[in-house]
Tab-separated table of C-alpha atoms in Angstrom:
chain	number	residue	atom	x	y	z
L	1	UNK	CA	-21.039	-53.061	-61.263
L	2	UNK	CA	-20.921	-49.678	-63.017
L	3	UNK	CA	-24.497	-50.079	-64.280
L	4	UNK	CA	-25.682	-50.921	-60.779
L	5	UNK	CA	-23.951	-47.847	-59.381
L	6	UNK	CA	-25.553	-45.664	-62.068
L	7	UNK	CA	-28.976	-47.103	-61.282
L	8	UNK	CA	-28.487	-46.383	-57.592
L	9	UNK	CA	-27.375	-42.825	-58.372
L	10	UNK	CA	-30.396	-42.116	-60.572
L	11	UNK	CA	-32.801	-43.664	-58.084
L	12	UNK	CA	-31.224	-41.633	-55.284
L	13	UNK	CA	-31.692	-38.507	-57.380
L	14	UNK	CA	-35.332	-39.440	-57.887
L	15	UNK	CA	-35.763	-39.940	-54.156
L	16	UNK	CA	-34.146	-36.609	-53.291
L	17	UNK	CA	-36.192	-34.869	-55.949
L	18	UNK	CA	-39.414	-36.285	-54.586
L	19	UNK	CA	-38.568	-35.383	-51.018
L	20	UNK	CA	-37.112	-31.965	-51.810
L	21	UNK	CA	-39.746	-30.750	-54.229
L	22	UNK	CA	-42.391	-28.383	-52.885
L	23	UNK	CA	-42.762	-25.253	-50.859
L	24	UNK	CA	-44.067	-24.757	-47.352
L	25	UNK	CA	-46.177	-27.008	-45.144
L	26	UNK	CA	-47.497	-25.622	-41.871
L	27	UNK	CA	-50.104	-26.393	-39.243
L	28	UNK	CA	-51.403	-23.221	-37.596
L	29	UNK	CA	-53.727	-22.520	-34.704
L	30	UNK	CA	-56.643	-20.231	-35.482
L	31	UNK	CA	-58.405	-18.887	-32.364
L	32	UNK	CA	-62.042	-17.892	-32.451
L	33	UNK	CA	-62.818	-14.502	-34.028
L	34	UNK	CA	-59.268	-14.350	-35.394
L	35	UNK	CA	-57.477	-14.295	-38.747
L	36	UNK	CA	-54.015	-15.419	-39.832
L	37	UNK	CA	-52.334	-14.142	-43.000
L	38	UNK	CA	-49.169	-15.246	-44.803
L	39	UNK	CA	-47.177	-13.443	-47.446
L	40	UNK	CA	-44.994	-14.731	-50.275
L	41	UNK	CA	-43.100	-12.721	-52.883
L	42	UNK	CA	-43.394	-14.296	-56.332
L	43	UNK	CA	-42.243	-13.528	-59.838
L	44	UNK	CA	-44.734	-13.154	-62.698
L	45	UNK	CA	-45.602	-16.268	-64.682
L	46	UNK	CA	-44.979	-18.596	-61.733
L	47	UNK	CA	-47.399	-21.354	-60.816
L	48	UNK	CA	-48.347	-21.840	-57.183
L	49	UNK	CA	-50.823	-24.148	-55.478
L	50	UNK	CA	-52.461	-23.656	-52.093
L	51	UNK	CA	-53.916	-26.762	-50.440
L	52	UNK	CA	-55.524	-26.479	-47.018
L	53	UNK	CA	-57.622	-28.549	-44.645
L	54	UNK	CA	-59.157	-27.902	-41.234
L	55	UNK	CA	-57.912	-30.578	-38.852
L	56	UNK	CA	-59.984	-29.825	-35.752
L	57	UNK	CA	-62.388	-27.373	-34.195
L	58	UNK	CA	-66.072	-26.536	-34.561
L	59	UNK	CA	-67.600	-27.809	-37.781
L	60	UNK	CA	-64.162	-28.163	-39.397
L	61	UNK	CA	-64.666	-25.087	-41.579
L	62	UNK	CA	-62.723	-21.902	-42.248
L	63	UNK	CA	-62.786	-18.873	-44.557
L	64	UNK	CA	-59.887	-18.481	-46.972
L	65	UNK	CA	-58.933	-15.848	-49.530
L	66	UNK	CA	-55.897	-14.998	-51.666
L	67	UNK	CA	-54.913	-11.509	-52.866
L	68	UNK	CA	-52.412	-10.484	-55.532
L	69	UNK	CA	-49.900	-7.623	-55.063
L	70	UNK	CA	-52.500	-5.119	-56.298
L	71	UNK	CA	-54.959	-6.117	-53.580
L	72	UNK	CA	-57.234	-7.968	-56.014
L	73	UNK	CA	-58.933	-11.034	-54.571
L	74	UNK	CA	-58.139	-13.976	-56.842
L	75	UNK	CA	-59.622	-16.665	-54.588
L	76	UNK	CA	-62.249	-16.558	-51.853
L	77	UNK	CA	-64.196	-19.336	-50.142
L	78	UNK	CA	-66.265	-19.305	-46.963
L	79	UNK	CA	-66.716	-22.083	-44.419
L	80	UNK	CA	-64.705	-24.682	-46.316
L	81	UNK	CA	-63.282	-27.807	-44.728
L	82	UNK	CA	-60.639	-28.302	-47.416
L	83	UNK	CA	-59.800	-27.059	-50.896
L	84	UNK	CA	-57.034	-26.671	-53.464
L	85	UNK	CA	-56.289	-23.490	-55.418
L	86	UNK	CA	-53.798	-23.538	-58.339
L	87	UNK	CA	-52.891	-20.247	-59.990
L	88	UNK	CA	-50.384	-18.708	-62.396
L	89	UNK	CA	-49.152	-15.305	-61.291
L	90	UNK	CA	-49.723	-12.399	-63.650
L	91	UNK	CA	-47.822	-9.690	-61.779
L	92	UNK	CA	-44.683	-9.666	-59.683
L	93	UNK	CA	-44.954	-8.867	-56.002
L	94	UNK	CA	-46.141	-10.079	-52.618
L	95	UNK	CA	-49.117	-12.428	-52.653
L	96	UNK	CA	-51.194	-12.760	-49.494
L	97	UNK	CA	-53.341	-15.685	-48.402
L	98	UNK	CA	-55.386	-15.602	-45.210
L	99	UNK	CA	-57.396	-18.023	-43.089
L	100	UNK	CA	-60.236	-16.474	-41.133
L	101	UNK	CA	-62.200	-17.830	-38.180
L	102	UNK	CA	-63.925	-14.523	-37.521
L	103	UNK	CA	-67.384	-16.016	-38.002
L	104	UNK	CA	-66.868	-18.304	-34.981
L	105	UNK	CA	-67.223	-16.921	-31.465
L	106	UNK	CA	-66.014	-19.898	-29.433
L	107	UNK	CA	-64.514	-22.606	-31.711
L	108	UNK	CA	-60.722	-22.896	-31.848
L	109	UNK	CA	-59.509	-24.274	-35.202
L	110	UNK	CA	-56.313	-25.972	-36.354
L	111	UNK	CA	-55.555	-25.563	-40.065
L	112	UNK	CA	-53.000	-27.406	-42.186
L	113	UNK	CA	-51.852	-25.859	-45.456
L	114	UNK	CA	-49.341	-26.700	-48.160
L	115	UNK	CA	-48.088	-23.841	-50.343
L	116	UNK	CA	-46.230	-25.113	-53.407
L	117	UNK	CA	-44.376	-22.698	-55.708
L	118	UNK	CA	-43.195	-23.505	-59.218
L	119	UNK	CA	-43.185	-26.711	-61.197
L	120	UNK	CA	-41.218	-29.721	-60.104
L	121	UNK	CA	-37.857	-29.895	-61.933
L	122	UNK	CA	-37.297	-32.958	-64.147
L	123	UNK	CA	-35.357	-35.746	-62.507
L	124	UNK	CA	-33.338	-36.340	-65.664
L	125	UNK	CA	-31.339	-33.604	-67.446
L	126	UNK	CA	-32.883	-32.245	-70.661
L	127	UNK	CA	-35.832	-34.597	-70.219
L	128	UNK	CA	-38.314	-32.135	-71.714
L	129	UNK	CA	-36.151	-31.591	-74.835
L	130	UNK	CA	-35.286	-35.216	-75.512
L	131	UNK	CA	-36.178	-36.733	-78.862
L	132	UNK	CA	-35.142	-40.302	-78.206
L	133	UNK	CA	-37.096	-42.653	-75.976
L	134	UNK	CA	-36.062	-43.233	-72.398
L	135	UNK	CA	-33.911	-46.212	-71.623
L	136	UNK	CA	-35.198	-48.974	-69.389
L	137	UNK	CA	-33.138	-47.674	-66.491
L	138	UNK	CA	-34.391	-44.103	-66.947
L	139	UNK	CA	-37.994	-45.275	-67.246
L	140	UNK	CA	-37.623	-47.248	-64.029
L	141	UNK	CA	-36.268	-44.171	-62.217
L	142	UNK	CA	-39.137	-42.007	-63.505
L	143	UNK	CA	-41.607	-44.644	-62.299
L	144	UNK	CA	-39.922	-44.760	-58.897
L	145	UNK	CA	-40.044	-40.969	-58.691
L	146	UNK	CA	-43.763	-40.890	-59.470
L	147	UNK	CA	-44.439	-43.637	-56.933
L	148	UNK	CA	-42.501	-41.722	-54.282
L	149	UNK	CA	-44.565	-38.610	-54.954
L	150	UNK	CA	-47.704	-40.712	-54.599
L	151	UNK	CA	-46.411	-42.141	-51.317
L	152	UNK	CA	-45.660	-38.651	-49.973
L	153	UNK	CA	-49.162	-37.461	-50.879
L	154	UNK	CA	-50.697	-40.536	-49.269
L	155	UNK	CA	-48.653	-40.062	-46.099
L	156	UNK	CA	-49.788	-36.439	-45.864
L	157	UNK	CA	-53.403	-37.494	-46.384
L	158	UNK	CA	-53.218	-40.200	-43.721
L	159	UNK	CA	-51.468	-37.867	-41.266
L	160	UNK	CA	-54.313	-35.383	-41.651
L	161	UNK	CA	-56.919	-38.112	-41.267
L	162	UNK	CA	-55.129	-39.416	-38.178
L	163	UNK	CA	-55.012	-35.911	-36.682
L	164	UNK	CA	-58.727	-35.425	-37.369
L	165	UNK	CA	-59.635	-38.796	-35.880
L	166	UNK	CA	-57.477	-38.131	-32.821
L	167	UNK	CA	-59.097	-34.737	-32.311
L	168	UNK	CA	-62.585	-36.208	-32.606
L	169	UNK	CA	-61.678	-39.050	-30.232
L	170	UNK	CA	-60.355	-36.569	-27.656
L	171	UNK	CA	-63.484	-34.445	-28.033
L	172	UNK	CA	-65.705	-37.514	-27.607
L	173	UNK	CA	-63.678	-38.610	-24.581
L	174	UNK	CA	-64.146	-35.182	-23.020
L	175	UNK	CA	-67.888	-35.297	-23.610
L	176	UNK	CA	-68.099	-38.777	-22.063
L	177	UNK	CA	-66.149	-37.552	-19.045
L	178	UNK	CA	-68.455	-34.563	-18.588
L	179	UNK	CA	-71.509	-36.789	-18.994
L	180	UNK	CA	-70.136	-39.219	-16.391
L	181	UNK	CA	-69.508	-36.378	-13.930
L	182	UNK	CA	-73.025	-35.070	-14.557
L	183	UNK	CA	-74.560	-38.495	-13.975
L	184	UNK	CA	-72.570	-38.853	-10.764
L	185	UNK	CA	-73.813	-35.491	-9.497
L	186	UNK	CA	-77.402	-36.344	-10.446
L	187	UNK	CA	-77.198	-39.702	-8.630
L	188	UNK	CA	-75.706	-37.973	-5.604
L	189	UNK	CA	-78.496	-35.375	-5.530
L	190	UNK	CA	-81.169	-38.036	-6.035
L	191	UNK	CA	-79.707	-40.178	-3.250
L	192	UNK	CA	-79.658	-37.243	-0.842
L	193	UNK	CA	-83.236	-36.377	-1.889
L	194	UNK	CA	-84.430	-39.923	-1.225
L	195	UNK	CA	-82.778	-39.956	2.182
L	196	UNK	CA	-84.331	-36.613	3.091
L	197	UNK	CA	-87.752	-37.785	1.835
L	198	UNK	CA	-87.624	-40.991	3.883
L	199	UNK	CA	-86.458	-39.037	6.914
L	200	UNK	CA	-89.422	-36.661	6.545
L	201	UNK	CA	-91.833	-39.632	6.546
L	202	UNK	CA	-90.518	-40.923	9.864
L	203	UNK	CA	-90.507	-37.413	11.327
L	204	UNK	CA	-94.197	-36.941	10.424
L	205	UNK	CA	-95.115	-40.309	11.954
L	206	UNK	CA	-93.332	-39.477	15.194
L	207	UNK	CA	-95.058	-36.102	15.366
L	208	UNK	CA	-98.490	-37.737	14.794
L	209	UNK	CA	-97.849	-40.365	17.449
L	210	UNK	CA	-96.859	-37.756	20.013
L	211	UNK	CA	-100.054	-35.715	19.412
L	212	UNK	CA	-102.342	-38.772	19.836
L	213	UNK	CA	-100.828	-39.891	23.129
L	214	UNK	CA	-101.250	-36.403	24.548
């Protein structure tokens, strides 16, 4: 009974660690010819990772750059659909990362980004300084923790794919609707044209008949 309770406690700690680890995840709207910037104050020697992906809009591309507190550009990419940028800070201060859609004049974009700061803490105390091997119970908890992290990453990936597919389906549905309306208008115009053409034939015949009888 006590061993089972300890296993549950360690597994719960692994679950909470997997769910609580990380920084900030946001989905932002990026209008055409616009730019959105975010700021984060960091200590020196800290690792951070910026992952981003364009969910919808245009050709699914965006400009992105990251600046350190001194205004130095440490990352810059143009017209990227997705990317990941890991970096270790060298100076303390406010780091700025921006997403730009200034190159687009009519496409509205939606961008998802995940900003992770620092390394994930170990799920077991003094795990990095241990000399002895892990027990079977501890190894099982570490495995569960790694699997949970994999599940979280997979869920994020599938959510983004689902959002992209939904956006494309809505865009395709809109195009089909516009095409249907256009076809309806064309058929209406053609029908009216045919009626007017047939009416002109009978009008000409009546006019010719009247002139002959006179």
